């Protein structure tokens, strides 16, 4: 069986989790990893059994036999590194957000089309079995017409260090792009693009928005969303329709259970996941490549366009602009 060879650029915590899940996919092989620190790359390669380690991203792209590149560098580098990989004719799975703004994404899409390469945003929650099932139930009108969506995502991150990625505007830090993308994605998944966006933010001393509250207004529905780095919430989500509701509990973005409420009765369902959750987006990439596709149907480039435009709009409303923009 011919295995698909993967490369990883950027070797932080998420890359380690991704590598663990990649090892669970028998049709995949970790061919090469790269960091700007060669020793770090060698340690990562040894830990996760990669064939080769590089101290340069470009050397990996030139010298390795990796076919698909997973990009896990900080947000502000996604565009640069995705473009570099595409220029070398590599397929790309890029961590979310796929770009810092819509202009970056359009350039990435244009290059991917020119090179006939696969490109996808690594919005792993879209491929989570529980969320896929909830989407199917909603599409089947199991709970009627949707009138309300609610989701939040918070954790305490103000102790991470002001110069580190999360709190540093030069690295596109802040709660919106890091975790606010999840509630926005959740609302978009069920309601699509809103006709109006309302938003408010509180800011940290470094200039990043530490807390954002958003209302998405639709013709016959609303979504109320929240992200924050200064509090701990339960990170729950719900979709409410005219004949019932679906509730996803703790850590909804990687959930294994959901509750269906109809006719004053509540049923709870469990869908255990494989690995840490990245397994399913890896399978999606592999399936697309095996079928000659250059983008996913479950999370298309147009979906990424729409979501990133929503984040652009929220940032414009609350006044977030990164120094490098």
C-alpha atoms as one frame of an Amber mdcrd trajectory, in Angstrom:
protein
   0.000   0.000   0.000   1.419   3.355  -1.044   1.395   5.763   1.850   0.812
   9.511   1.589   3.875  11.329   2.871   3.306  14.290   5.187   5.522  17.127
   6.306   4.998  19.429   9.282   6.177  23.054   9.394   6.172  24.631  12.860
   6.681  22.261  15.765   4.736  23.614  18.725   2.178  21.872  20.930  -0.486
  21.540  18.241   2.017  19.963  15.843   2.764  17.309  18.471  -0.918  16.479
  18.889  -1.348  16.373  15.135   1.640  14.030  14.744   0.158  11.638  17.307
  -3.093  11.454  15.336  -1.249  11.157  12.026   0.386   8.003  13.382  -3.109
   6.490  13.766  -3.797   6.792  10.031  -2.277   3.687   8.466  -2.257   5.201
   4.967  -0.186   8.195   6.163   3.509   8.567   6.901   5.340  11.423   8.634
   8.109  12.046   6.138   9.687  15.295   7.340   9.440  18.013   9.970  10.960
  21.494  10.094  11.660  24.138  12.687  13.883  27.194  12.628  15.718  25.393
  15.430  17.343  22.277  13.956  17.810  20.612  17.344  14.116  21.070  18.083
  13.295  19.525  14.717  15.576  16.546  15.406  13.955  15.965  18.823  10.478
  16.203  17.303  11.441  13.793  14.517  12.781  11.316  17.042   9.694  11.589
  19.257   7.185  11.171  16.436   9.284   8.932  14.170   9.648  11.303  11.229
  12.060  10.242   8.500  13.865  13.585   8.286  14.329  16.811  10.253  15.226
  20.235   8.888  16.248  23.568  10.376  14.732  25.391   7.408  11.178  25.293
   6.091  12.358  25.782   2.517  14.877  22.938   2.766  12.061  20.599   3.782
  10.042  21.700   0.757  12.988  21.303  -1.619  14.693  18.193  -0.274  12.014
  16.002   1.322   9.523  13.740  -0.423   6.591  15.108   1.612   3.474  15.469
  -0.542   1.199  17.258   1.963   2.391  19.992   4.310   0.655  20.678   7.613
   1.371  24.257   8.673   1.309  24.856  12.424   3.257  28.092  12.758   1.791
  31.213  14.492  -1.130  32.943  12.768   0.901  35.732  11.215   3.070  33.200
   9.342   0.268  31.076   7.867   0.119  33.066   4.644   3.879  33.123   4.087
   4.373  29.437   4.783   1.302  28.244   2.883   2.381  30.261  -0.150   5.906
  28.847   0.122   4.591  25.276   0.227   2.231  25.882  -2.692   5.021  27.471
  -4.743   6.909  24.195  -4.335   3.890  22.240  -5.577   2.912  20.798  -2.201
  -0.621  20.160  -1.003  -1.432  22.225   2.102  -3.416  21.740   5.289  -3.034
  25.048   7.144  -3.980  25.619  10.767  -6.865  27.932  11.419  -7.279  30.728
  10.688  -5.987  29.909   7.228  -5.067  33.571   6.808  -5.105  36.668   8.980
  -7.432  38.440   6.551  -9.406  37.814   3.372  -6.769  39.340   1.086  -4.249
  36.708   2.167  -6.692  33.882   1.568  -7.520  35.046  -1.960  -3.824  34.967
  -2.880  -3.481  31.480  -1.405  -6.502  30.195  -3.334  -5.242  31.704  -6.581
  -1.829  30.060  -6.197  -3.334  26.705  -5.193  -5.465  26.757  -8.361  -2.492
  27.732 -10.508  -0.386  24.898  -9.061  -3.338  22.456  -9.032  -2.664  21.760
  -5.361  -5.057  20.781  -2.587  -5.648  23.508   0.011  -7.732  23.315   3.187
  -8.066  25.167   6.452  -7.467  22.843   9.396 -10.791  23.601  11.055 -10.785
  20.218  12.743 -14.121  20.667  14.531 -15.949  20.472  11.191 -14.869  16.838
  10.922 -15.616  15.884  14.521 -18.144  12.979  14.390 -20.471  14.584  16.934
 -20.590  17.908  15.110 -21.078  16.113  11.790 -24.032  14.227  13.292 -25.562
  17.394  14.755 -25.239  19.053  11.346 -27.021  16.097   9.720 -29.826  16.262
  12.289 -30.297  19.981  11.757 -30.249  19.617   7.966 -32.908  16.891   8.283
 -35.072  19.401  10.209 -35.082  17.139  13.262 -35.562  20.208  15.463 -37.487
  22.294  12.939 -36.400  25.696  11.659 -33.372  27.100  13.484 -34.023  30.312
  15.379 -31.113  30.535  17.809 -27.488  29.408  18.094 -25.259  29.965  21.098
 -21.589  29.062  21.570 -18.647  30.228  23.628 -14.988  29.428  23.945 -12.803
  30.744  26.746  -9.791  29.842  28.833  -7.467  31.824  31.070  -4.525  32.815
  28.932  -3.405  36.159  30.351  -0.524  34.461  32.147   1.053  33.153  28.922
   3.556  36.034  28.666   3.023  39.350  26.872   5.556  38.550  24.143   4.188
  35.104  23.409   1.900  34.332  20.474  -1.445  34.517  22.256  -1.016  38.037
  23.663   1.244  39.547  21.012  -0.397  41.662  18.261   2.724  41.261  16.095
   1.944  37.517  16.009  -1.781  38.108  15.303  -2.672  37.254  18.885  -5.979
  37.815  20.648  -9.029  35.768  21.450 -10.896  36.202  18.145  -8.499  34.523
  15.717  -7.314  31.986  18.279 -10.586  30.742  19.785 -13.369  33.113  18.683
 -13.164  31.418  15.305 -14.821  28.340  16.849 -18.112  29.973  17.945 -18.242
  31.888  14.649 -17.723  28.648  12.744 -20.474  26.964  14.774 -23.006  29.672
  13.963 -21.975  29.743  10.308 -22.318  25.959  10.047 -26.007  26.098  10.913
 -27.084  29.570   9.818 -24.673  30.624   7.095 -23.646  34.225   6.490 -25.468
  36.800   8.656 -27.183  39.895   7.326 -25.790  42.014  10.204 -23.014  41.664
  12.794 -22.845  43.385  16.173 -19.718  43.064  18.305 -17.984  44.455  21.360
 -14.512  43.816  22.761 -12.364  44.435  25.810  -8.630  44.847  25.309  -5.485
  43.660  27.079  -2.547  45.975  27.748  -0.611  44.636  24.738  -3.406  45.761
  22.405  -4.966  42.398  21.664  -8.679  41.861  22.286  -8.939  39.601  25.329
 -12.725  39.317  25.199 -15.187  39.528  22.318 -18.981  39.216  22.324 -20.798
  38.878  19.011 -24.401  38.883  17.840 -25.095  37.594  14.346 -28.449  38.724
  12.971 -30.340  36.659  10.372 -33.741  36.982   8.757 -35.439  34.722  11.302
 -32.650  33.825  13.718 -29.838  35.118  15.887 -26.547  33.734  17.151 -24.948
  34.907  20.386 -21.245  34.098  20.626 -18.358  34.807  22.973 -14.613  34.269
  23.241 -12.272  35.286  26.027  -8.800  34.824  27.483  -9.539  36.154  30.962
 -12.212  33.736  32.182 -13.110  30.063  32.345 -16.544  29.199  30.965 -17.951
  25.731  30.363 -17.473  26.020  26.589 -20.931  24.811  25.643 -22.955  25.186
  22.454 -26.573  24.771  21.456 -28.793  24.940  18.416 -32.457  25.733  19.009
 -35.240  25.138  16.508 -39.006  25.451  16.393 -39.589  21.856  17.517 -36.557
  21.070  19.675 -32.945  21.785  20.521 -29.527  20.155  20.510 -27.017  20.776
  23.292 -23.298  20.014  23.113 -21.585  20.047  26.500 -18.131  20.707  27.854
 -15.510  21.403  25.162 -18.101  21.310  22.388 -15.498  21.864  19.654 -14.129
  18.350  20.320 -17.244  16.768  21.810 -18.095  13.095  22.081 -21.669  13.558
  23.316 -24.747  15.638  22.585 -28.299  15.920  23.910 -31.405  16.047  21.736
 -34.433  17.695  23.356 -37.882  17.216  21.772 -41.412  16.937  23.105 -40.198
  17.612  26.655 -37.918  14.576  26.451 -34.110  14.567  26.447 -32.016  11.868
  24.796 -28.244  11.735  25.202 -26.001  10.274  22.517 -22.329   9.324  22.608
 -19.944   9.123  19.659 -16.431   8.257  20.899 -13.613   9.800  18.864 -10.320
   8.365  17.689  -7.182  10.112  18.862  -7.221  13.762  19.855  -9.590  14.895
  17.110  -7.118  15.774  14.358  -7.508  12.242  13.017 -10.710  13.160  11.182
  -9.355  16.161   9.291  -6.384  14.017   8.250  -8.804  11.413   6.882 -10.652
  14.149   4.997  -7.444  15.371   3.344  -6.458  11.810   2.415  -9.908  11.080
   1.000  -9.845  14.244  -1.101  -6.390  13.489  -2.469  -7.325   9.898  -3.267
 -10.290  11.184  -5.255  -8.352  13.860  -7.114  -9.988  16.796  -5.328  -8.237
  20.097  -4.685 -10.568  21.120  -1.878 -12.930  19.591   0.650 -16.684  19.576
   0.207 -17.247  19.447   3.989 -15.101  22.526   4.582 -14.580  24.220   1.254
 -12.426  27.200   0.362 -15.642  29.193   0.023 -16.503  28.256   3.608 -13.088
  29.535   4.689 -13.712  32.706   2.666 -17.050  33.304   4.371 -15.724  32.641
   7.870 -12.660  34.825   7.413 -14.834  37.644   6.047 -16.940  37.412   9.224
 -13.783  37.720  11.322 -12.621  40.669   9.200 -15.976  42.343   9.858 -15.815
  41.694  13.616 -12.288  43.088  13.766 -13.371  46.198  11.877 -16.307  46.732
  14.254 -14.272  46.405  17.460 -11.140  48.079  16.105  -8.561  45.305  15.844
  -5.812  45.843  13.277  -2.461  44.085  13.474   0.770  46.128  13.151   1.852
  44.236  10.025  -1.419  44.818   8.121
